[in-house]
Coordinates of C-alpha atoms and ligand atoms in Angstrom, one line a residue:
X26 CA 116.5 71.5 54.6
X27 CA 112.9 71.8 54.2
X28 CA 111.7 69.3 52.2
X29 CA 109.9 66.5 54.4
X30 CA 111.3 62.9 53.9
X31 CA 108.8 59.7 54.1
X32 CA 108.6 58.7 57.5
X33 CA 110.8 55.4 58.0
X34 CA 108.9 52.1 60.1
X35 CA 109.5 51.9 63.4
X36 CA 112.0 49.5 65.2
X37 CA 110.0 46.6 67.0
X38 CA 109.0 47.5 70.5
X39 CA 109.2 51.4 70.6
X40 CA 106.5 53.4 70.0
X41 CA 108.9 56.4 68.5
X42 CA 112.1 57.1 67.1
X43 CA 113.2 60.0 69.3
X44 CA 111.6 61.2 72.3
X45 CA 112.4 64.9 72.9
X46 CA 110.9 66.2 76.4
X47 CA 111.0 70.1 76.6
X48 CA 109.0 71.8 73.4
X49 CA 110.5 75.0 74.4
X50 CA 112.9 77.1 71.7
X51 CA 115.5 73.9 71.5
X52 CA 113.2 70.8 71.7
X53 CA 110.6 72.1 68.9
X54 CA 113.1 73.2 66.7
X55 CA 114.7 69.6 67.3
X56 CA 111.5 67.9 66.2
X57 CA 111.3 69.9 63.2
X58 CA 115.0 69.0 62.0
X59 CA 114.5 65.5 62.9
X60 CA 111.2 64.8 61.7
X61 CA 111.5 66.9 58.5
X62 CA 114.4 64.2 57.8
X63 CA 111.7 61.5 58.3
X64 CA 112.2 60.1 61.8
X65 CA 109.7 59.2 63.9
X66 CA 109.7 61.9 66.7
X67 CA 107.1 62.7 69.7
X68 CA 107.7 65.5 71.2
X69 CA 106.0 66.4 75.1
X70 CA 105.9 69.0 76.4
X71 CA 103.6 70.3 79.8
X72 CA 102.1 73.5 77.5
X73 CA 99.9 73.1 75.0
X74 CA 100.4 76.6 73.7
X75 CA 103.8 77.9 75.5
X76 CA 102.9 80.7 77.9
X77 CA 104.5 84.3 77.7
X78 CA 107.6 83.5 80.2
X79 CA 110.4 85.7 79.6
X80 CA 113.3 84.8 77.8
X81 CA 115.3 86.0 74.5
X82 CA 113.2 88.6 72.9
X83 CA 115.5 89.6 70.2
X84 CA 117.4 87.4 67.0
X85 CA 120.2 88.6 65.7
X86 CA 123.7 88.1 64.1
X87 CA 124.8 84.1 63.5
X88 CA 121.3 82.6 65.0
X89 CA 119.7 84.4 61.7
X90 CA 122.2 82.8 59.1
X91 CA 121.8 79.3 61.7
X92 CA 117.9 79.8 61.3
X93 CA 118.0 80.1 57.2
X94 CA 120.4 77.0 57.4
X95 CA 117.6 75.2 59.5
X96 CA 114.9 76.0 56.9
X97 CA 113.6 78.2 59.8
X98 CA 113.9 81.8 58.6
X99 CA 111.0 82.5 56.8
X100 CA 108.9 81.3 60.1
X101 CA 110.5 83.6 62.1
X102 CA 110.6 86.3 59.6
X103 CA 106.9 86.2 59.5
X104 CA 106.7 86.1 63.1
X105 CA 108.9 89.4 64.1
X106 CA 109.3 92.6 63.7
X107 CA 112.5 93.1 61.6
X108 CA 114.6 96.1 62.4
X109 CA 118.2 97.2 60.9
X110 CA 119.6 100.2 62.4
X111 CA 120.3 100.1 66.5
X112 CA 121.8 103.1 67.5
X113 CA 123.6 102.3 70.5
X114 CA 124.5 105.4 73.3
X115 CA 126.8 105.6 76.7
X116 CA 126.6 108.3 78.9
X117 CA 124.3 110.5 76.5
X118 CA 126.5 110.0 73.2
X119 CA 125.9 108.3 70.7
X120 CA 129.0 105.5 70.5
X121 CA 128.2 104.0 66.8
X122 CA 125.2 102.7 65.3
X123 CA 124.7 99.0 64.2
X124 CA 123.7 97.9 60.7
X125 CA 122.4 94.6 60.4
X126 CA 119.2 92.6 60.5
X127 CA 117.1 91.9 63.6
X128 CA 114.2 90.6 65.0
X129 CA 112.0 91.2 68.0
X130 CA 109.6 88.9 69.4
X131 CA 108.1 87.5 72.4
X132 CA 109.2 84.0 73.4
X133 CA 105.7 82.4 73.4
X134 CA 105.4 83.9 70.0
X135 CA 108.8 82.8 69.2
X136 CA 108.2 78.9 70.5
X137 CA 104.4 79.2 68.7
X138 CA 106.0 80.2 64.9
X139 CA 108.4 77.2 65.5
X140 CA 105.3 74.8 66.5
X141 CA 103.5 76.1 63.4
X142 CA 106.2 74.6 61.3
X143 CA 106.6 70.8 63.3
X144 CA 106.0 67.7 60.4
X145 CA 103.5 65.2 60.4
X146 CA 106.1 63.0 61.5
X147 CA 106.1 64.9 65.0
X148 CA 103.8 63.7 67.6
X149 CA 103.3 66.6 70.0
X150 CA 102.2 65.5 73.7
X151 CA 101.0 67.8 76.0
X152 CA 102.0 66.5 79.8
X153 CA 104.2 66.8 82.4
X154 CA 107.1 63.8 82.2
X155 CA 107.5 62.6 86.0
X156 CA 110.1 60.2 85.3
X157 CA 112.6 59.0 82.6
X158 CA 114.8 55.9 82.1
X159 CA 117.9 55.7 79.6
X160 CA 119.7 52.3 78.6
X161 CA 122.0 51.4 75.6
X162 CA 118.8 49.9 73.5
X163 CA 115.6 51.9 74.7
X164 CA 114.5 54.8 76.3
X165 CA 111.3 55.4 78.6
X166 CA 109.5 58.2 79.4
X167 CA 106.8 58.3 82.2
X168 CA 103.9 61.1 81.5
X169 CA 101.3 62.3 84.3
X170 CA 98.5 60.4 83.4
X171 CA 99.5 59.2 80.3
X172 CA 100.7 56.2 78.8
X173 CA 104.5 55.7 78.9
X174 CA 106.7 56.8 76.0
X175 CA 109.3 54.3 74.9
X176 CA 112.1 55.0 72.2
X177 CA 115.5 54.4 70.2
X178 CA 117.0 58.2 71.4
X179 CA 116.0 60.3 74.2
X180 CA 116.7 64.1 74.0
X181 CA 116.3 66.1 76.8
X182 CA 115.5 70.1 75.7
X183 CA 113.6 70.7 79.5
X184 CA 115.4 74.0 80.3
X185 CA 117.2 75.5 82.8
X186 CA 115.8 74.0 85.9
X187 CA 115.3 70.4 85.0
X188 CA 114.7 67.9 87.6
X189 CA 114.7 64.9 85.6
X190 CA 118.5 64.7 84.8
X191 CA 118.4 63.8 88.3
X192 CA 117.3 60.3 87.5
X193 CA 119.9 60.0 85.1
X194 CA 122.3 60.6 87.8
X195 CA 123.2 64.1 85.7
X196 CA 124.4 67.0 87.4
X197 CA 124.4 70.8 87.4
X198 CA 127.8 72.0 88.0
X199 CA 127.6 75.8 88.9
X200 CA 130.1 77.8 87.0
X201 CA 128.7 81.2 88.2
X202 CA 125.8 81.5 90.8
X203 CA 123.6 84.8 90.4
X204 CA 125.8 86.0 87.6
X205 CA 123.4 88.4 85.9
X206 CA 119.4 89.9 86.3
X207 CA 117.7 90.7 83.6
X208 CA 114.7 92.8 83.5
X209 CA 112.1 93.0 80.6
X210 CA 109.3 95.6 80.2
X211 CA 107.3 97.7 77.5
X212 CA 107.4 101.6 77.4
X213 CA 105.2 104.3 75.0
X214 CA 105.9 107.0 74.8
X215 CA 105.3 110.7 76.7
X216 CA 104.4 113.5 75.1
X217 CA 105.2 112.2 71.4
X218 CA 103.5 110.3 69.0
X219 CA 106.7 108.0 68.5
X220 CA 110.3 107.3 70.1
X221 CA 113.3 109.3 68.4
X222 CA 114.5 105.6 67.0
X223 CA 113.0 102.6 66.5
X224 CA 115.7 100.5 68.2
X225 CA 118.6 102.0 70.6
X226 CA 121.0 100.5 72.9
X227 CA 122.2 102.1 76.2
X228 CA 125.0 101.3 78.2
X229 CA 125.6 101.7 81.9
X230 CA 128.4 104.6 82.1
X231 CA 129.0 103.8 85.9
X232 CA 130.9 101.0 87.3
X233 CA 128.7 101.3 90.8
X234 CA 125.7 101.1 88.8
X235 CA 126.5 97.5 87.3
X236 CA 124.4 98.6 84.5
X237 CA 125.6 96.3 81.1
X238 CA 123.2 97.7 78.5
X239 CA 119.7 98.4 78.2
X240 CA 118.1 97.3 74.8
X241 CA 115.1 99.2 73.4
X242 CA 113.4 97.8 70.0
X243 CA 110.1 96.9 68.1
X244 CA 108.4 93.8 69.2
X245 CA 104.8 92.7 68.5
X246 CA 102.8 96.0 68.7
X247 CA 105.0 97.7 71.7
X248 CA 108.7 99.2 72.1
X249 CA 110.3 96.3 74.6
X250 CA 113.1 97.0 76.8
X251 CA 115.9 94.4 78.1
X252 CA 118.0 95.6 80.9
X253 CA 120.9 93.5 81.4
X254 CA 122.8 94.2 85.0
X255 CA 125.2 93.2 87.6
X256 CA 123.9 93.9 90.5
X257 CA 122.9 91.6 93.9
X258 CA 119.6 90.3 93.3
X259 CA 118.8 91.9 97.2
X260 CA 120.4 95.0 95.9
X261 CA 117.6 97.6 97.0
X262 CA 117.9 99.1 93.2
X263 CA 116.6 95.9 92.0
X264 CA 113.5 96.2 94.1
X265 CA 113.5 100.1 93.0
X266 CA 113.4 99.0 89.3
X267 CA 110.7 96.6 89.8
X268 CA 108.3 99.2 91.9
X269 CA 109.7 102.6 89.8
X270 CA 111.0 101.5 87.1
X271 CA 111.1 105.4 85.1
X272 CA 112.4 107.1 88.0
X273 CA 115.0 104.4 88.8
X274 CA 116.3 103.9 85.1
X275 CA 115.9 107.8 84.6
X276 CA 117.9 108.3 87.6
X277 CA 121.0 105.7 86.4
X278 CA 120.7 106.7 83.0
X279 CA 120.3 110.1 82.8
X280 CA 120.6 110.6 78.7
X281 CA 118.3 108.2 78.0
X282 CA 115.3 110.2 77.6
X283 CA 117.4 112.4 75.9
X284 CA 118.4 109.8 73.2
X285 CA 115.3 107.9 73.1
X286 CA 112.9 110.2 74.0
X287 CA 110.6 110.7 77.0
X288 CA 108.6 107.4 77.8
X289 CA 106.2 105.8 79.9
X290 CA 106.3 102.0 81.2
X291 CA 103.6 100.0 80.5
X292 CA 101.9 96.9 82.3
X293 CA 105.0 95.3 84.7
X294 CA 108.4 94.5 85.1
X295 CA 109.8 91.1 84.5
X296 CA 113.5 90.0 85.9
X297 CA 115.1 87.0 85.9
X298 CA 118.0 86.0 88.2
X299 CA 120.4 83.4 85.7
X300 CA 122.8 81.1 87.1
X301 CA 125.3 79.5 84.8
X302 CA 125.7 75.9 84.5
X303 CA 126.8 73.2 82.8
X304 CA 125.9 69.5 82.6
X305 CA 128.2 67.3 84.0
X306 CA 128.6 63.1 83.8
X307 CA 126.1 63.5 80.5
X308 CA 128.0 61.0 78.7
X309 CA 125.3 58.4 79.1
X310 CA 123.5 55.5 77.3
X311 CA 120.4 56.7 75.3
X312 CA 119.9 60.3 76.2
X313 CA 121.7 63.5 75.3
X314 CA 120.8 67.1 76.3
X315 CA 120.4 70.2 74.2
X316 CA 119.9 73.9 74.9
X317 CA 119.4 75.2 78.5
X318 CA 119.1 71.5 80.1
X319 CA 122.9 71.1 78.9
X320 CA 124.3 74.1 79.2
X321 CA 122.6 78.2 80.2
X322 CA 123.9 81.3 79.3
X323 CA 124.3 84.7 80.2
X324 CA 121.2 86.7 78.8
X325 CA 123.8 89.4 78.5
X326 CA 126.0 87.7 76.2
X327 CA 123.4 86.8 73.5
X328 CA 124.8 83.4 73.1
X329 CA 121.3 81.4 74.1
X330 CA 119.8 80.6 70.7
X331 CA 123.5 80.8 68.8
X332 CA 124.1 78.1 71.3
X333 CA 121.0 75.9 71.1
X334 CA 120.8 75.9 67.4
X335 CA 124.3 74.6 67.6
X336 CA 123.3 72.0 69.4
X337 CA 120.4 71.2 67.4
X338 CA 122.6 71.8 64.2
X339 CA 125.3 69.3 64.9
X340 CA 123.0 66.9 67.1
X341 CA 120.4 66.1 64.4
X342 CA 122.4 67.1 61.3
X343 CA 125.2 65.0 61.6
X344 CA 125.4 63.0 64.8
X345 CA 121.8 61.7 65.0
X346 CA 121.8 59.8 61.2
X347 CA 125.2 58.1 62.3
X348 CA 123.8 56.8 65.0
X349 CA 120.7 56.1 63.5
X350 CA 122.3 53.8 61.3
X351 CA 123.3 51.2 63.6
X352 CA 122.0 48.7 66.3
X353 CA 122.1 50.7 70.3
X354 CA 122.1 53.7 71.5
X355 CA 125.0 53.3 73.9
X356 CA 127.4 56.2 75.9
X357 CA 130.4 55.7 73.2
X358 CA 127.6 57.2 70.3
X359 CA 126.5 59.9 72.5
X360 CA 129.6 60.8 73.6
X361 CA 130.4 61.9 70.3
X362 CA 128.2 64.5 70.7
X363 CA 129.6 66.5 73.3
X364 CA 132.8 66.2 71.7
X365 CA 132.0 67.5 69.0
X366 CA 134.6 70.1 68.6
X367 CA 131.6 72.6 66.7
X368 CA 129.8 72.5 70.0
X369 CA 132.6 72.9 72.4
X370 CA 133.8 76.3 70.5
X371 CA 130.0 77.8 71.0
X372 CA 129.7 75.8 74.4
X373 CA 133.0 77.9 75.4
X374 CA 132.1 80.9 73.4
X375 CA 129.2 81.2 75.4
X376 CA 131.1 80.8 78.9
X377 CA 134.5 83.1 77.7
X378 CA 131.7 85.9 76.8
X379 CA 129.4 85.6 79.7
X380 CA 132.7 86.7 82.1
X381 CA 133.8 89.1 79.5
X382 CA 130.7 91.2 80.1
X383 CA 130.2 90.6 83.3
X384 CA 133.8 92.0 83.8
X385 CA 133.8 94.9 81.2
X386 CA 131.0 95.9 83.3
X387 CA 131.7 96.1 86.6
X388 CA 135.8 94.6 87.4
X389 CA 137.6 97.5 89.1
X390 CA 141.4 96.2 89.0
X391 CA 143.4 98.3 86.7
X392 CA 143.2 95.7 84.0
X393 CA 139.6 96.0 83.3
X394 CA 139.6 99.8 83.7
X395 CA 141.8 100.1 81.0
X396 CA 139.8 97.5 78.5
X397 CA 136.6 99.2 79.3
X398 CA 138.3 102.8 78.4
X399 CA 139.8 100.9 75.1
X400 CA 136.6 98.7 74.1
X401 CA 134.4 102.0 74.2
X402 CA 137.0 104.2 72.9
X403 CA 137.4 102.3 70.3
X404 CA 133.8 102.2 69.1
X405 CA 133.7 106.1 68.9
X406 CA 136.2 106.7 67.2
X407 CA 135.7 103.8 64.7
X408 CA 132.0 105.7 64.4
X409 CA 134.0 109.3 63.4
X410 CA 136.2 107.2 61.3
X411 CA 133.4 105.7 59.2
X412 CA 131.6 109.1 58.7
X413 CA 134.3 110.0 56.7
X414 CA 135.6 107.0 54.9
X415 CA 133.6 103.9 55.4
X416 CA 135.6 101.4 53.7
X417 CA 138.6 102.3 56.1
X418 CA 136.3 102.3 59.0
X419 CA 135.5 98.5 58.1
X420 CA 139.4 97.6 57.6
X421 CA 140.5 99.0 61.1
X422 CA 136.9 97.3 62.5
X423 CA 138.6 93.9 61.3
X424 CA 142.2 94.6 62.8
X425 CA 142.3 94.0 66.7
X426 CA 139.1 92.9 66.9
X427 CA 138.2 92.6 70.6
X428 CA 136.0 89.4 71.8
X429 CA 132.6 89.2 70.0
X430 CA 129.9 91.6 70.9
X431 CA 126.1 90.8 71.1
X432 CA 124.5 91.8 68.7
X433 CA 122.7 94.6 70.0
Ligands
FAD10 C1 115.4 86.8 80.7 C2 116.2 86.1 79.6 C3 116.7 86.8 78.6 C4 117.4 86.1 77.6 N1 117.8 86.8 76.5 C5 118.5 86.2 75.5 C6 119.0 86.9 74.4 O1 118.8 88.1 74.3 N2 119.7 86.2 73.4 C7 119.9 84.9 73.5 O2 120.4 84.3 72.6 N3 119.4 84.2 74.6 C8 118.8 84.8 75.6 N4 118.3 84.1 76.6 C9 118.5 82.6 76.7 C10 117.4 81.9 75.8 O3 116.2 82.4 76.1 C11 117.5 80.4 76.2 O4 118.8 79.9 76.0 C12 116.4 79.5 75.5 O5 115.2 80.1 75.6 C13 116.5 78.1 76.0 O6 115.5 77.4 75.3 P1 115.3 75.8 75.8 O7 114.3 75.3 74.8 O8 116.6 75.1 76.0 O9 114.6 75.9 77.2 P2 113.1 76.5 77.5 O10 112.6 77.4 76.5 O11 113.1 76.8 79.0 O12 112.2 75.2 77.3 C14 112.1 74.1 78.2 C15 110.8 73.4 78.0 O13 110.8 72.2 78.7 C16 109.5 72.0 79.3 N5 109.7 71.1 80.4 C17 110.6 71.2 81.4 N6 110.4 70.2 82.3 C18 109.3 69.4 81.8 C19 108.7 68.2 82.2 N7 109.0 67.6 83.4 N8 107.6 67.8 81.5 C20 107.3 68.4 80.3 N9 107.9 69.5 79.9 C21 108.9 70.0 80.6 C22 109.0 73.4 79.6 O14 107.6 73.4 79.7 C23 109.6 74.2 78.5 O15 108.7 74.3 77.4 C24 117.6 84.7 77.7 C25 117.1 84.0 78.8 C26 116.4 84.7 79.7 C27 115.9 83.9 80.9

């Protein structure tokens, strides 16, 4: 879909079609779909140019084949650095490697290539949204210092830590408090001219360390490092990793310099604490949520983007020209959203796999200690297997397949 339609007139008294608020990852990529299919869309959002926050650094898997459906890939193609071997290590061996395409990239860089593409029938406002108001026929949105915004279809795409589902009487329902940290950094290397590979994944080998993985690939013009953990925010290895970060990841990862080679961190660390939460009571007259501001996920898992493109896939792919097509914008229309079974798989994908590495990870009870022996296991041996005979490797890959990786 990447053909632009002709813009259609507006309906009498609004001043736009579809007002999305958030031009992060989910409400830009919104404003392309929609306005690409000719509706009148304004998007606001309070950056101008988005600033280098930290967030998913790294496309892979389903969100690449969701991106080329979106007319998206080539933007984000030109953007990234592709890569297509990982090889991926635990406790100084190398488990298997992973074929497939990825990309790195920055977030700011990721949200800028999506801007780059928005239609003439997106208006982009920069300002901060104080206030909105949803009812069955229009939708109003209140802008610092700016006139108001009124239209057919509101779309909320503000993020994780949205206030303004507040005046919608929308909730956060917490479904795990503190469930992961993330940490985000860029290393050169020591003593070399380059790294032994050009992307490798690590994985904790220690239940007490609560160490999930620790990505290492190409983005922009350094080699950027994602450490996904377990661990107490207070936990005083947190504050270790953030003050002594080559000492401390040396120390709980002692092959990694082995594998990867000897490096050196550059400029500082970046962590984020993620809670996971839902929307709840969202079923409401003129306004539906996408991305983060419905539903966040565990950076560990992968499932952000897979799960905002979703969102964006079945909300202005199918749902929005239904309900385009018709007088109101009441709760029964967007309703059909959120049961929209599409969504519901990823929304629960995303959930189911946010536990599942969270437990691989660090559960104790003899349950767990026995998957995690299995799930790794497994990998090796599927890794010797395909040395020797890759086409059987493949078969026994499909057979017993445990719950979907990330793409690492
Ligand atoms: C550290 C980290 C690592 C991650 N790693 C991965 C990963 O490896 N793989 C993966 O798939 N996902 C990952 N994710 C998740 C992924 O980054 C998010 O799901 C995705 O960025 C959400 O995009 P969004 O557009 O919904 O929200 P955001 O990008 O947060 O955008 C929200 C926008 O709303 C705007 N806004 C909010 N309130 C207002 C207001 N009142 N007025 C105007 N504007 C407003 C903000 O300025 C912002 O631009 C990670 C997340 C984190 C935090």
């Amino acid at each position: 879909m990447t053909a632009e339609n002709p813009p259609r007139p507006l309906p009498a008294g609004t001043d736009t079609e579809i007002a999305i608020v958030g031009g992060g990852l989910s409400g830009t990529i919104a404003a392309i779909v929609l306005g690409r299919a000719g509706y009148q869309v304004t998007l606001i959002d309070r950056y101008p140019v988005f600033p280098r926050e930290f967030r998913v650094e790294k496309i892979a898997g389903d969100q690449i084949e969701k991106l080329r459906r979106l007319g998206l890939l080539e933007a984000l193609e030109k953007a990234a650095v592709a890569f297509d071997e990982i090889v991926n290590v635990r406790r100084g061996r190398v488990l298997d490697r992973t074929h497939a395409r990825h990309y790195g990239i920055f977030y700011d860089d990721l949200v800028g290539a999506m801007r780059a593409q928005l239609p003439k029938t997106v208006r982009f406002v920069a300002g901060r949204v104080s206030g909105v108001e949803a009812g069955p026929e229009r939708q109003r949105v209140s802008i610092v210092g700016q006139s108001e915004v009124t239209a057919r279809l509101l779309v909320l795409a503000t993020g994780m830590g949205d206030i303004l589902k507040r005046d919608l009487g929308i909730e956060r329902k917490f479904v795990h408090q503190r469930q992961s940290l993330t940490f985000g950094f860029n290393l050169r290397p020591q003593g070399s001219e380059a790294f032994r590979h050009p992307a490798l994944t690590y994985y904790g080998g220690r239940v007490s360390d609560g160490i999930d993985y620790l990505n290492l690939f190409p983005a922009a013009d350094v080699t950027r490092a994602n450490l996904f953990v377990f661990r107490e925010h207070r936990d005083p290895w947190v504050k270790a990793m953030r003050e002594r970060p080559k000492e401390t990841l040396v120390e709980t990862l002692p092959g990694l310099v082995k594998a990867f080679g000897d490096f050196e961190v550059i400029d500082r660390v970046e962590n984020w604490l993620t809670d996971i939460t839902v929307a709840e009571n969202c079923k409401r007259d003129g306004v539906a949520l996408i991305g983060d501001a419905y539903q966040t996920s565990c950076p560990a898992a992968g499932t952000g983007v897979s799960r905002l493109l979703t969102d964006i896939e079945r909300l202005c792919t199918v749902h929005v020209p239904q309900w385009m097509a018709s007088p109101g914008m009441a709760a029964a229309k967007i309703a059909q959203f959120y049961d929209d079974t599409v969504k519901e798989a990823m929304d629960r994908h995303g959930l189911n796999l946010a536990s599942f590495r969270r437990s691989l990870t660090i559960d104790t009870d003899l349950q767990w200690r026995a998957r995690r022996q299995i799930h790794f296991s497994r990998r090796r041996i599927l890794h010797e297997i395909n040395k020797v005979s890759p086409a059987f490797a493949a078969t026994l890959r499909g057979i017993g397949k445990p719950r979907a990786e990330p793409a690492t």
